[in-house]
Coordinates of C-alpha atoms and ligand atoms in Angstrom, one line a residue:
X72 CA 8.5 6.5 -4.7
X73 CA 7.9 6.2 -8.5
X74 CA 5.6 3.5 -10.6
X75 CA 5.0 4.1 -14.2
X76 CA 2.8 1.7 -16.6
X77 CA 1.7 1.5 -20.1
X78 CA 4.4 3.7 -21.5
X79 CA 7.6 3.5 -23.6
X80 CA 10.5 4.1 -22.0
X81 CA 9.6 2.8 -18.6
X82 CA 13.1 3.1 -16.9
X83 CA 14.7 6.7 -17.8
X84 CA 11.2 7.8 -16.9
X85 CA 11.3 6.2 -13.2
X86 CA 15.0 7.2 -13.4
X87 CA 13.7 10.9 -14.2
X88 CA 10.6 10.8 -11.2
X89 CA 13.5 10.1 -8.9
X90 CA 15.7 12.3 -9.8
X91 CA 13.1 14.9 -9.0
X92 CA 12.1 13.4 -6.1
X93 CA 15.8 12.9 -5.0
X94 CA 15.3 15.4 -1.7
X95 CA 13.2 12.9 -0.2
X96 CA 15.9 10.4 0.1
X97 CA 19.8 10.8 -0.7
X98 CA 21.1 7.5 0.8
X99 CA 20.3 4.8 -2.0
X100 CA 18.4 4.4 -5.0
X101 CA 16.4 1.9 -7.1
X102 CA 14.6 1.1 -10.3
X103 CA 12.9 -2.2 -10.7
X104 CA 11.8 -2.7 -14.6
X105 CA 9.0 -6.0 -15.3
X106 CA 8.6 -6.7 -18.8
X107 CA 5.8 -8.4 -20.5
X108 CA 5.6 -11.7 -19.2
X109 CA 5.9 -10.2 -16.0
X110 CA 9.7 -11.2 -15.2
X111 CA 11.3 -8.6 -12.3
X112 CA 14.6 -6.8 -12.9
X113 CA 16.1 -4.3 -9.8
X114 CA 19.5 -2.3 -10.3
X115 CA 20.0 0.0 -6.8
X116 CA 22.8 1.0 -5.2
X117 CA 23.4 3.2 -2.3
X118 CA 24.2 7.4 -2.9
X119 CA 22.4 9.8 -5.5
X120 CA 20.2 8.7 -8.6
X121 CA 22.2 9.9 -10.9
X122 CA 25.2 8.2 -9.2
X123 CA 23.6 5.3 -8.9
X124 CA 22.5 4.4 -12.6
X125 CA 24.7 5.2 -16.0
X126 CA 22.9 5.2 -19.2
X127 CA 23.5 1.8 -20.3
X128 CA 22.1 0.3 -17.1
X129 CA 18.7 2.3 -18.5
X130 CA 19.1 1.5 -22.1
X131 CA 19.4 -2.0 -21.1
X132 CA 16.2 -2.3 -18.7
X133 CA 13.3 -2.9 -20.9
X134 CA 9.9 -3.3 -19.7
X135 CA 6.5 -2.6 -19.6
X136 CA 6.4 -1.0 -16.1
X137 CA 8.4 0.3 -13.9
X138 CA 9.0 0.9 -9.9
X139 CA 11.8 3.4 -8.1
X140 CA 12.6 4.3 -4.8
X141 CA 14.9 6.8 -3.1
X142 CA 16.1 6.0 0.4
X143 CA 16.1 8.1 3.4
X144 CA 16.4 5.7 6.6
X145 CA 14.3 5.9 9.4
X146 CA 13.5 2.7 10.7
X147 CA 16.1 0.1 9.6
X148 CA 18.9 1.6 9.5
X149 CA 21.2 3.2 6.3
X150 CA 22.6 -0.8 5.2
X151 CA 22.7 -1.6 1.9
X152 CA 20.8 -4.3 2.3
X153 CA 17.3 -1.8 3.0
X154 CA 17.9 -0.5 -0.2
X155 CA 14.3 -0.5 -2.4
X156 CA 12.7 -1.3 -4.2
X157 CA 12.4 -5.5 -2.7
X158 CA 12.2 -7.3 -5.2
X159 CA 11.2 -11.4 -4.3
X160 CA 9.7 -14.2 -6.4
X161 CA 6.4 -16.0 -5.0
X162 CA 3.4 -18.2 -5.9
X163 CA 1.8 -15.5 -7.6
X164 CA 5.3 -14.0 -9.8
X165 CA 7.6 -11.5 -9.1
X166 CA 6.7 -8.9 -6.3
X167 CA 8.4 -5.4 -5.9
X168 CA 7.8 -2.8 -3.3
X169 CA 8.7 0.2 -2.7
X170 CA 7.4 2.0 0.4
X171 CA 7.3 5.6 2.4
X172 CA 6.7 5.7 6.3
X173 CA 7.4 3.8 9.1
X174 CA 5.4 0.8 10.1
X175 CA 4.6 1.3 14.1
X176 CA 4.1 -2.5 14.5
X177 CA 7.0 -3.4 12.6
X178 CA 8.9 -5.7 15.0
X179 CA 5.6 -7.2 16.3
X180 CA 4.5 -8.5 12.7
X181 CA 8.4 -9.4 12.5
X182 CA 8.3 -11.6 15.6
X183 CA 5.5 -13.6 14.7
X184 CA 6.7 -14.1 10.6
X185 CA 10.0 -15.0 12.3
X186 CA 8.2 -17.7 15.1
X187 CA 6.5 -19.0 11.8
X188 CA 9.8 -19.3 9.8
X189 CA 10.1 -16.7 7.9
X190 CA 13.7 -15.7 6.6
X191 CA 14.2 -12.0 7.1
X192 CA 17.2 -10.5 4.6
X193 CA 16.4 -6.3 5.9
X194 CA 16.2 -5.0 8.6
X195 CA 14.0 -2.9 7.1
X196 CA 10.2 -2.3 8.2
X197 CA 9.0 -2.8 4.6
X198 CA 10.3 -6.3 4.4
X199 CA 7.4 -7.3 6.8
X200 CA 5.0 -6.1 4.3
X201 CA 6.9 -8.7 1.3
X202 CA 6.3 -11.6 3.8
X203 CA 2.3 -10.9 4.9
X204 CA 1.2 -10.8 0.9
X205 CA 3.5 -13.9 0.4
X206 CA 2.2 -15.9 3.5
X207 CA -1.6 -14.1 2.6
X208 CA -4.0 -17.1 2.3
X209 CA -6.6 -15.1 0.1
X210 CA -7.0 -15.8 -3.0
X211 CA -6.2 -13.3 -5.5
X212 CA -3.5 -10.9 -5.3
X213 CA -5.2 -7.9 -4.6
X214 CA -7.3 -9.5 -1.8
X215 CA -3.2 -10.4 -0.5
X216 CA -2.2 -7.2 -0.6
X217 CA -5.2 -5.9 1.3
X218 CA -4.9 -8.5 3.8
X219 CA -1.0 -8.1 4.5
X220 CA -1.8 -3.8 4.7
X221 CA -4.9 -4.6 6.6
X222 CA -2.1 -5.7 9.4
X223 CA 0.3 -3.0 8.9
X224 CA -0.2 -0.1 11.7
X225 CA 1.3 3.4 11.1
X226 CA 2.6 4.9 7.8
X227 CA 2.9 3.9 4.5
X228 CA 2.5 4.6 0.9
X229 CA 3.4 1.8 -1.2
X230 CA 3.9 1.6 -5.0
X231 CA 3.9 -2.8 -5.6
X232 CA 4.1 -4.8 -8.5
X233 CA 2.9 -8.4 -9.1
X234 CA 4.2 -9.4 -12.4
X235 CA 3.3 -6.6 -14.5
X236 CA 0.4 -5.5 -12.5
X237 CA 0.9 -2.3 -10.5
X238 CA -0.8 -1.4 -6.8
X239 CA -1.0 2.1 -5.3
X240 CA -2.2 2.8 -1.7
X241 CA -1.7 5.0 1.3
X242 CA -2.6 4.0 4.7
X243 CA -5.7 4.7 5.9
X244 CA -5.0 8.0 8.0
X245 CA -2.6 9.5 4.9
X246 CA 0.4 10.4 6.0
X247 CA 2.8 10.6 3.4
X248 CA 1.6 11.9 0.0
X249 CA 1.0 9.6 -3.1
X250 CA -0.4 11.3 -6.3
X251 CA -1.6 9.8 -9.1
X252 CA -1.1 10.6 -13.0
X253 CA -1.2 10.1 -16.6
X254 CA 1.2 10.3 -20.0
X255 CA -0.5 9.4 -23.0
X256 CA -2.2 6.3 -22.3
X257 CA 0.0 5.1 -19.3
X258 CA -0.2 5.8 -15.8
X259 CA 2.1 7.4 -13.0
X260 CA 2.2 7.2 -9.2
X261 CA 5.0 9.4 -7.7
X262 CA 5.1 10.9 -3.7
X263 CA 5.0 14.2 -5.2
X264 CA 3.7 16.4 -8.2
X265 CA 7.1 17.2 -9.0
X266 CA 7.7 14.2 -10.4
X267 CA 4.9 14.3 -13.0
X268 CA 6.4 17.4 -14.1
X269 CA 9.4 16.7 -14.7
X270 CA 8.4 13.9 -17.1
X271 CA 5.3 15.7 -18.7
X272 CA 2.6 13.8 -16.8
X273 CA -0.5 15.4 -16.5
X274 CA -1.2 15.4 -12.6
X275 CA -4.5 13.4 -12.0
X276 CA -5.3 13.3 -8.3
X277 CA -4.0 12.5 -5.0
X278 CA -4.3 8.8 -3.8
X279 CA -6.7 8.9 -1.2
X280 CA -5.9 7.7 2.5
X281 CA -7.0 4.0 2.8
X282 CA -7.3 3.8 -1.1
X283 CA -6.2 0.8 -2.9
X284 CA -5.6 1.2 -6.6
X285 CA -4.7 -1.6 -9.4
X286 CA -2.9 -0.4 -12.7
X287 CA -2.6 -2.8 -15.6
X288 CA -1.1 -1.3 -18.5
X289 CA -3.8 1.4 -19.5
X290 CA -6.4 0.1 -17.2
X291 CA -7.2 1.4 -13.8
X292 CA -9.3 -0.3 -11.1
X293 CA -9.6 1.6 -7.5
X294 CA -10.4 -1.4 -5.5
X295 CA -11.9 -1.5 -2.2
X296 CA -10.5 0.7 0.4
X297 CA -8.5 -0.7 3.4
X298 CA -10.1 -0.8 7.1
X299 CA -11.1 3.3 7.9
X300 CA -8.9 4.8 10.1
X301 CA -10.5 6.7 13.2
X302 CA -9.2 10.1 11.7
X303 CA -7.6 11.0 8.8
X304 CA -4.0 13.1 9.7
X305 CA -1.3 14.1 6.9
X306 CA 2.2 14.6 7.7
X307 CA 2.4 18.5 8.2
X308 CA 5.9 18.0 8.3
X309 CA 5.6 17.7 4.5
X310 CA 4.5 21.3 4.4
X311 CA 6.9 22.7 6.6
X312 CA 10.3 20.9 5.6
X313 CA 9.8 17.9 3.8
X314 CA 8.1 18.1 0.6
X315 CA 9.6 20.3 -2.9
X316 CA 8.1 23.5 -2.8
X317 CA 6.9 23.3 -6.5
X318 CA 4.7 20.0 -5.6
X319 CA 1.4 19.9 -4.8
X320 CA 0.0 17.3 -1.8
X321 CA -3.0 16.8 -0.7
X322 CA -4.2 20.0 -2.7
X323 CA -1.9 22.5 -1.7
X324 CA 0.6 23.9 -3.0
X325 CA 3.8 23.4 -0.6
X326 CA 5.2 27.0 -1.7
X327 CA 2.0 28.6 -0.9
X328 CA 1.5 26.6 2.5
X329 CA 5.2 27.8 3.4
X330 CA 4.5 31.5 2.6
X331 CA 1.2 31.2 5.0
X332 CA 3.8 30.0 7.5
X333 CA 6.2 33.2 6.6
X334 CA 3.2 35.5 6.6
X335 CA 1.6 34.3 10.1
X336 CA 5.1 34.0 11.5
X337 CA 5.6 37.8 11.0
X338 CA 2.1 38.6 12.2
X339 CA 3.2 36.9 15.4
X340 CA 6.7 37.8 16.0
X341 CA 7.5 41.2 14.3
X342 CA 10.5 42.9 15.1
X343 CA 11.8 46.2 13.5
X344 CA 15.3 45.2 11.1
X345 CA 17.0 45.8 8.2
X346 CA 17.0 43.1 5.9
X347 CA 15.1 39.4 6.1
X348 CA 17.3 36.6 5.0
X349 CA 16.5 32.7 4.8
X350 CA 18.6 29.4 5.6
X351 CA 18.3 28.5 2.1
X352 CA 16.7 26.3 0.2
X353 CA 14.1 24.7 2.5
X354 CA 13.3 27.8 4.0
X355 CA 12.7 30.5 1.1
X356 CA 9.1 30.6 0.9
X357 CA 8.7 30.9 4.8
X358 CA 11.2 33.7 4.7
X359 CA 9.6 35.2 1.0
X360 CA 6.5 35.6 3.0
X361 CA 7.7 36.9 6.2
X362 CA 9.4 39.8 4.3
X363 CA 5.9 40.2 2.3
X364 CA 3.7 40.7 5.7
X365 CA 6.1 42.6 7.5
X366 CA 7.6 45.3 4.5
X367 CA 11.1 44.4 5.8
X368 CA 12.9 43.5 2.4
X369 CA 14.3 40.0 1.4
X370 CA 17.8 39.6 0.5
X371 CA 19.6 36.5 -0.5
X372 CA 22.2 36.9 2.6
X373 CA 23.0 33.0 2.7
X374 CA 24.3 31.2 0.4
X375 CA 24.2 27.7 0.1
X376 CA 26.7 25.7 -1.5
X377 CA 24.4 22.7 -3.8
X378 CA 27.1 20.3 -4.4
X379 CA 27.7 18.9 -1.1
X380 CA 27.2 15.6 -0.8
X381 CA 26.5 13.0 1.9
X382 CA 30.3 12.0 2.2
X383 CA 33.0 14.2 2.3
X384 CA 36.4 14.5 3.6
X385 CA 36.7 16.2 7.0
X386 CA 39.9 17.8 7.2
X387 CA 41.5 16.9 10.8
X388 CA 41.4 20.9 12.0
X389 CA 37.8 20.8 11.4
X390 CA 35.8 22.3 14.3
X391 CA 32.2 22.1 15.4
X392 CA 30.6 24.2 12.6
X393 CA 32.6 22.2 10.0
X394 CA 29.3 20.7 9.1
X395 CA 27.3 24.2 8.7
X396 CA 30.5 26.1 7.3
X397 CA 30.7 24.0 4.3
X398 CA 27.3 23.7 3.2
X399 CA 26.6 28.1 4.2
X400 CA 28.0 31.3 3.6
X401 CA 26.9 34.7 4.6
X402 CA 27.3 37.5 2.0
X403 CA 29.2 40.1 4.1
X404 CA 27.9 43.2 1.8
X405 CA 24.3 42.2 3.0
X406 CA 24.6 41.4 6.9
X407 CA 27.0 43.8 7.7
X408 CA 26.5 46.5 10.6
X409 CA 23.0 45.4 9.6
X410 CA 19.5 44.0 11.8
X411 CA 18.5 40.5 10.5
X412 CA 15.6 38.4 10.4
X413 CA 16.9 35.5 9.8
X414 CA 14.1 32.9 8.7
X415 CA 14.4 29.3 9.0
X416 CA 11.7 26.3 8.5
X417 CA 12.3 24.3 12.0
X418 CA 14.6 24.0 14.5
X419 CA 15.5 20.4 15.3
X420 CA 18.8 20.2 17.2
X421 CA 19.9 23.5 16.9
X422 CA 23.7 22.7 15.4
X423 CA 22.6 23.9 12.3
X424 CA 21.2 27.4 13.7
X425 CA 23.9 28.0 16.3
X426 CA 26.8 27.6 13.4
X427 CA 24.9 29.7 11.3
X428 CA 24.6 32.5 14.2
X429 CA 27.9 32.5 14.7
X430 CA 28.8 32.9 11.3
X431 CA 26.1 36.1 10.6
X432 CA 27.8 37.5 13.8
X433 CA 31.2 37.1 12.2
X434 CA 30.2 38.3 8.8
X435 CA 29.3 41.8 11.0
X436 CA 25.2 41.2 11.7
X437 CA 24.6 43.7 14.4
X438 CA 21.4 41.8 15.4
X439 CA 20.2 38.1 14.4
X440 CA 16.4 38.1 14.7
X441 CA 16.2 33.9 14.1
X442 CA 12.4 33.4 12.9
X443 CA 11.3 29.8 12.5
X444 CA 8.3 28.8 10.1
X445 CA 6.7 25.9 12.9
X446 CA 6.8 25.5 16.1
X447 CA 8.8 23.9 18.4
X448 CA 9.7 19.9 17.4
X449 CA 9.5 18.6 20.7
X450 CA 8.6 14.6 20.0
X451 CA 10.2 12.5 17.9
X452 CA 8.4 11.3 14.3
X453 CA 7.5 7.4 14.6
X454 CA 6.0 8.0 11.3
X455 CA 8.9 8.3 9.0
X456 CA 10.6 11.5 9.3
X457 CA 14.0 11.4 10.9
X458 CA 13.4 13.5 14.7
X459 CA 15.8 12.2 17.4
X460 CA 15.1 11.2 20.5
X461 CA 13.8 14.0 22.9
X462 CA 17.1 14.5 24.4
X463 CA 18.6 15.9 21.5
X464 CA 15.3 18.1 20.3
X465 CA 16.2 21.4 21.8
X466 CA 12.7 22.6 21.8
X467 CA 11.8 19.5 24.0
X468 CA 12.9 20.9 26.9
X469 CA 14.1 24.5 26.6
X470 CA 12.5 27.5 26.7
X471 CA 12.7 30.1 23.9
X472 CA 15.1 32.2 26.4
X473 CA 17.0 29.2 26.8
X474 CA 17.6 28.5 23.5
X475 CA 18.1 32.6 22.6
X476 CA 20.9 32.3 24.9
X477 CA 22.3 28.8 23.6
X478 CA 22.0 30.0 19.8
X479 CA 23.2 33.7 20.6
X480 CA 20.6 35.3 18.7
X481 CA 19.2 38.6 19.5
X482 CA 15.7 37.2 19.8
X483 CA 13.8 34.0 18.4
X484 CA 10.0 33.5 17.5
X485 CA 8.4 30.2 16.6
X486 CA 5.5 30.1 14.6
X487 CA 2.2 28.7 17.3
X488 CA 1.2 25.9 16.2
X489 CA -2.4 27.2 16.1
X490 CA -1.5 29.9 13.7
X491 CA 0.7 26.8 11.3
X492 CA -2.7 24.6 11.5
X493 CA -4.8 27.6 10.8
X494 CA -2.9 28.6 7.2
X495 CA -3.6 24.8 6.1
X496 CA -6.8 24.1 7.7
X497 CA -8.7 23.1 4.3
X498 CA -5.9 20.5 4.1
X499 CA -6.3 18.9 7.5
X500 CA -6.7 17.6 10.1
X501 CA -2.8 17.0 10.2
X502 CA -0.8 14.6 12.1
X503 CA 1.0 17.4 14.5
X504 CA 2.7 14.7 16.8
X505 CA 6.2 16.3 16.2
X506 CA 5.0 19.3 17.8
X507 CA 2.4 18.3 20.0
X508 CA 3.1 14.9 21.0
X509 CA -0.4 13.6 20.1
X510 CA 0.2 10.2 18.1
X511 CA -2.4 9.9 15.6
X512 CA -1.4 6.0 14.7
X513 CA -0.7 3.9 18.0
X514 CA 2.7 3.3 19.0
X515 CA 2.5 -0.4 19.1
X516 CA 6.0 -1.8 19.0
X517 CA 7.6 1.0 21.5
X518 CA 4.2 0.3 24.2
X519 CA 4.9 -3.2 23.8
X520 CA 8.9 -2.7 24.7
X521 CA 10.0 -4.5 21.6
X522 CA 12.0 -0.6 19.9
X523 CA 13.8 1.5 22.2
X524 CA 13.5 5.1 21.4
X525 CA 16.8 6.0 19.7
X526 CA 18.8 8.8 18.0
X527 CA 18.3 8.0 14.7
X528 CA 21.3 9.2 12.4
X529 CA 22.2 12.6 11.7
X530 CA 19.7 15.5 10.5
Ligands
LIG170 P1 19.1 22.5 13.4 O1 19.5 23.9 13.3 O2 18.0 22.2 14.3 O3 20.3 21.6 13.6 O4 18.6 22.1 11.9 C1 17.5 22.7 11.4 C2 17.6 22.5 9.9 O5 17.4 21.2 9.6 C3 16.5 23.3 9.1 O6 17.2 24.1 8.2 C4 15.7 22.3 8.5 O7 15.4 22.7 7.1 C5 16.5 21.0 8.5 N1 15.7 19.8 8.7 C6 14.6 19.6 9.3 N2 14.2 18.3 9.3 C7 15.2 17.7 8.6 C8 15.3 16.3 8.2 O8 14.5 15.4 8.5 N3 16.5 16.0 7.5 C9 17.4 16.9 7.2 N4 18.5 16.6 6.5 N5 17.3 18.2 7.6 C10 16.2 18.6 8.3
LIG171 MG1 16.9 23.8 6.0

């Protein structure tokens, strides 16, 4: 997510946070510009951001502020109907929101706007939150907003507009980042740092969990907060995988967090090899500092093609690895007759890993030491990142033997998640539930039977 006020230039610079913050979501894109008097325009379209808008859509959007979204689907579904931002005109003027997270009460709040009349165009979780500030009863618009959040359970960072008044906030327990900053005498919000940087912004501070924040124009006014949580608990997902490695969240610096990870990973597995290697790109600082701690040196012995996009055409010989084989490529010269470590973030399925085994092998490793920067993902994310169901987590229910054999790797070490929690523990307490299966947010909609636990789509 992206908001920008009190600036020139509101809709190239939204289109610029977003295209920097284009790893968080590659299925659609959108930019909602509000001018002056407060009127809403919204241009999105499914695929990349650069796809998605030309320069004449941007020259054409003037405004005042501005509000962008990239899509990744978790809940909802990839339609192009749950595109974002939402964009909807009621009592108060135009509304736009654009939100990170997964409501976990979703289809409960749904039900009853639904029983009441409410007309539902989404299936997206973040429509619910459009409906509770339109149908709030309070009086102004912030105390709408706080009201219609104040009934939202689970995660979510929101950037929203009323007319040409812009809201920040992030639930009360934090999960997904939000950070605020400033160019010249306007404001930013963006998920990550990266964003800031790209456009110059100076990088003010993170939006607090619970923290409600009202931007008009050059003003800014933190409201009050939303209803504590009982504990606060980040994503540390965002650490691991999620997150650019040259952002900062909750006051770390993801490359630094993911080298911990490397570092402690080689304190706890070491092995005696030859070279250490990564699964490039989300996994170079893990494997930067696994070849630090351990000596062993770091070669670039994958490489990763950058151009692949979501849709391509699979030609009709294409086997199982098809997927892997066209986005990775060993360098022969490197893993030849040679010991690897090979160094990855997480393991999820394990398609990814076992293609890429089989490739090293191929390419002449002798041995495949896999190394992975967390632990084993064992529960599936109800909080916005896409896990399956447990079934298809294969460190649900196998044991690292098992999975040794089923990847064909000469040994395989997870990082504990003690030693993970330990390199961040000034950032924390996290939200672990991936890993541990301890929900920090209640699971209201799957204990009340109204979502099945499903597969959500490809990783
Ligand atoms: P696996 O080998 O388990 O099939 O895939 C592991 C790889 O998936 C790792 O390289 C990791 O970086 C990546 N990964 C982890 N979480 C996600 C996610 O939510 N989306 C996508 N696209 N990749 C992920
Ligand atoms: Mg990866």
């Amino acid at each position: 997510m992206f908001g920008v006020t009190g600036v020139e230039g509101v809709a190239e610079l939204t289109f610029l946070g977003l295209y920097a913050l284009q790893h968080r979501g590659q299925e659609s894109a959108g930019i909602c510009v509000i001018d002056a008097e407060g009127v809403a325009r919204v241009r999105k379209g499914t695929g990349l951001v650069a796809d998605v808008f030309s320069a004449d859509d941007l020259n054409s959007f003037i405004g005042t502020s501005a509000v962008g979204h990239v899509r990744y689907s978790t809940a909802g579904g990839s339609r192009p109907q749950n595109a974002q931002p939402i964009v909807v005109r009621y009592a108060r003027g135009d509304l736009c929101i654009a939100h990170n997270g997964n409501l976990t009460n979703a289809q409960e709040l749904r039900e009853a706007l639904v029983e009441e009349g409410a007309l539902f165009q989404t299936t997206s979780d973040s429509e619910v939150i459009v409906h509770l500030i339109a149908r709030s009863r309070e009086e102004t618009v912030e105390a709408q907003i706080r009201d219609a959040l104040s009934q939202c359970e689970g995660a979510f960072s929101a950037v929203i507009s009323v007319g040409d008044t812009l809201f920040a906030v992030v639930d009360p327990r934090g999960f997904r980042p939000l950070v605020l900053g400033r160019r010249g005498r306007g404001h930013v919000v963006a998920s990550e740092t990266c964003a800031l940087d790209i456009i110059s912004a100076e990088y003010v501070r993170d939006v607090r969990p619970g923290e409600l924040i009202r931007i008009r124009g050059d003003e800014i006014r933190i409201l009050d907060d939303l209803p504590a949580a009982p504990r606060v608990s980040p994503c540390v997902f965002e650490l691991v995988y999620f997150a650019r490695p040259d952002s900062h969240i909750w006051g770390v610096a993801v490359d630094r967090a993911r080298k911990a990870f490397g570092r402690q990973l080689a304190r706890e597995h070491p092995v005696d090899a030859d070279c250490v290697i990564s699964v490039p790109d989300s996994a170079n600082s893990a494997a930067l500092g696994y070849a630090e701690e351990s000596g062993i040196p770091f070669e670039l012995g994958l490489l990763r093609n950058h151009y692949v996009g979501r849709t391509f055409i699979r030609p009709v010989q294409a086997d199982r690895d098809f997927g892997a084989r066209i986005k990775y490529n060993p360098v022969r010269e490197i893993v030849q007759g040679r010991r690897v470590i090979v160094v990855d973030d997480s393991l999820v399925r394990g398609t990814t890993s076992t293609s890429l085994v089989k490739f090293l092998k191929e390419a002449g490793a002798r041995e495949v030491h896999f190394r992975i920067g967390s632990p084993p993902v064992r529960f599936p994310c109800f909080y916005g990142i896409d896990m399956p169901s447990r079934a298809e987590l294969i460190g649900a229910s196998k044991t690292v033997a098992e999975v040794e054999e089923i990847l064909g790797v000469t040994s395989l070490g997870y990082l504990s998640l003690e030693g993970m929690l330990n390199a961040v523990e000034a950032a924390g307490p996290f939200c672990d539930a991936c890993f541990s299966g301890e929900y920090s947010a209640p699971l209201v909609d799957m204990e009340k039977g109204l979502v099945a636990i499903q597969a959500p789509p490809g990783c």
